Tab-separated table of C-alpha atoms in Angstrom:
chain	number	residue	atom	x	y	z
A	27	UNK	CA	0.000	0.000	0.000
A	28	UNK	CA	1.412	3.371	-1.039
A	29	UNK	CA	1.036	6.156	1.490
A	30	UNK	CA	1.700	9.772	0.584
A	31	UNK	CA	3.262	11.986	3.238
A	32	UNK	CA	2.502	15.690	3.362
A	33	UNK	CA	5.587	17.811	2.649
A	34	UNK	CA	4.633	21.413	1.956
A	35	UNK	CA	1.817	23.815	1.172
A	36	UNK	CA	2.348	27.080	-0.661
A	37	UNK	CA	0.036	29.822	-1.797
A	38	UNK	CA	1.360	31.525	-4.897
A	39	UNK	CA	0.212	34.131	-7.385
A	40	UNK	CA	0.296	33.770	-11.143
A	41	UNK	CA	3.703	35.412	-11.454
A	42	UNK	CA	6.517	33.983	-13.516
A	43	UNK	CA	9.499	32.458	-11.762
A	44	UNK	CA	10.691	29.565	-9.672
A	45	UNK	CA	8.697	28.049	-6.840
A	46	UNK	CA	10.770	26.500	-4.076
A	47	UNK	CA	9.856	23.679	-1.725
A	48	UNK	CA	11.823	22.350	1.219
A	49	UNK	CA	12.029	18.615	0.519
A	50	UNK	CA	14.607	17.804	3.189
A	51	UNK	CA	12.453	15.225	4.956
A	52	UNK	CA	11.655	13.189	1.820
A	53	UNK	CA	15.352	13.201	0.886
A	54	UNK	CA	16.323	11.915	4.318
A	55	UNK	CA	13.761	9.126	3.934
A	56	UNK	CA	14.979	8.288	0.402
A	57	UNK	CA	18.582	7.992	1.570
A	58	UNK	CA	17.604	5.905	4.596
A	59	UNK	CA	15.019	3.730	2.830
A	60	UNK	CA	15.627	3.888	-0.957
A	61	UNK	CA	13.222	1.013	-1.679
A	62	UNK	CA	10.363	3.157	-0.287
A	63	UNK	CA	11.060	6.103	-2.609
A	64	UNK	CA	7.754	7.044	-4.195
A	65	UNK	CA	9.034	10.311	-5.641
A	66	UNK	CA	7.246	13.608	-5.180
A	67	UNK	CA	3.593	14.121	-5.967
A	68	UNK	CA	2.582	17.687	-6.799
A	69	UNK	CA	-1.066	18.515	-6.190
A	70	UNK	CA	-2.276	21.881	-7.444
A	71	UNK	CA	-5.543	23.386	-6.285
A	72	UNK	CA	-7.163	26.767	-6.825
A	73	UNK	CA	-9.635	28.103	-4.285
A	74	UNK	CA	-12.022	28.992	-7.135
A	75	UNK	CA	-11.927	25.574	-8.843
A	76	UNK	CA	-13.130	22.359	-7.231
A	77	UNK	CA	-10.771	20.011	-9.044
A	78	UNK	CA	-7.026	19.406	-9.113
A	79	UNK	CA	-5.215	21.428	-11.753
A	80	UNK	CA	-2.842	19.767	-14.185
A	81	UNK	CA	0.645	21.337	-13.783
A	82	UNK	CA	0.851	22.043	-17.530
A	83	UNK	CA	-2.384	24.093	-17.337
A	84	UNK	CA	-0.616	26.772	-15.314
A	85	UNK	CA	2.740	26.580	-17.058
A	86	UNK	CA	4.663	24.204	-14.810
A	87	UNK	CA	7.190	22.504	-17.023
A	88	UNK	CA	8.147	18.891	-16.462
A	89	UNK	CA	11.028	16.845	-17.784
A	90	UNK	CA	9.845	17.219	-21.390
A	91	UNK	CA	10.161	21.016	-21.384
A	92	UNK	CA	13.132	23.231	-22.281
A	93	UNK	CA	16.266	22.314	-20.325
A	94	UNK	CA	16.656	25.783	-18.774
A	95	UNK	CA	13.153	25.561	-17.272
A	96	UNK	CA	13.070	21.962	-16.033
A	97	UNK	CA	12.645	21.293	-12.317
A	98	UNK	CA	15.787	20.552	-10.347
A	99	UNK	CA	16.933	19.938	-6.814
A	100	UNK	CA	19.710	21.616	-4.886
A	101	UNK	CA	21.042	19.714	-1.896
A	102	UNK	CA	23.316	20.668	0.983
A	103	UNK	CA	25.025	17.696	2.565
A	104	UNK	CA	26.217	18.044	6.123
A	105	UNK	CA	28.964	15.745	7.322
A	106	UNK	CA	28.388	13.730	10.463
A	107	UNK	CA	32.106	13.747	11.185
A	108	UNK	CA	34.378	16.647	11.944
A	109	UNK	CA	35.748	17.302	8.505
A	110	UNK	CA	33.841	15.241	6.004
A	111	UNK	CA	35.242	12.314	4.123
A	112	UNK	CA	38.924	11.784	4.291
A	113	UNK	CA	40.597	9.922	1.493
A	114	UNK	CA	43.441	7.668	2.448
A	115	UNK	CA	46.531	7.888	0.329
A	116	UNK	CA	47.677	4.567	-1.022
A	117	UNK	CA	51.321	3.737	-1.273
A	118	UNK	CA	52.738	3.476	-4.720
A	119	UNK	CA	53.300	-0.150	-5.530
A	120	UNK	CA	56.774	-0.934	-6.686
A	121	UNK	CA	57.190	-3.517	-9.355
A	122	UNK	CA	59.446	-6.359	-8.416
A	123	UNK	CA	62.271	-7.039	-10.735
A	124	UNK	CA	62.080	-10.499	-12.137
A	125	UNK	CA	65.165	-12.506	-12.618
A	126	UNK	CA	65.791	-14.364	-15.807
A	127	UNK	CA	66.211	-17.584	-13.860
A	128	UNK	CA	63.612	-19.059	-11.584
A	129	UNK	CA	64.001	-22.024	-9.314
A	130	UNK	CA	62.001	-23.922	-6.763
A	131	UNK	CA	63.527	-24.409	-3.328
A	132	UNK	CA	61.852	-27.349	-1.545
A	133	UNK	CA	63.231	-26.286	1.837
A	134	UNK	CA	61.569	-22.867	1.766
A	135	UNK	CA	58.177	-24.000	0.586
A	136	UNK	CA	55.382	-22.855	2.933
A	137	UNK	CA	51.799	-23.808	2.013
A	138	UNK	CA	50.372	-20.987	4.185
A	139	UNK	CA	52.023	-18.059	2.405
């Protein structure tokens, strides 16, 4: 059973421009439980109309619109540690020189090495 969780409610005018929503809580849930990610559902209502409004009816552009007007997400990631991720530097591996002659020494054979 799919359950939608309320995220935000905004009253806007019919101006042109970006509309912003704080979707921090859904993102936290998606990172913690990716198999439960249902995406975002946008419901648009007008107080003068008794039905939901299709986003395209009021000019909201989806993924099929011009690239410079498509919806996007900006995220700020806060580290749980003191300084974020620290990369460890690996030592450079040195290639062993191979001799032209190889031999097998029965006395130095160790099956556990």
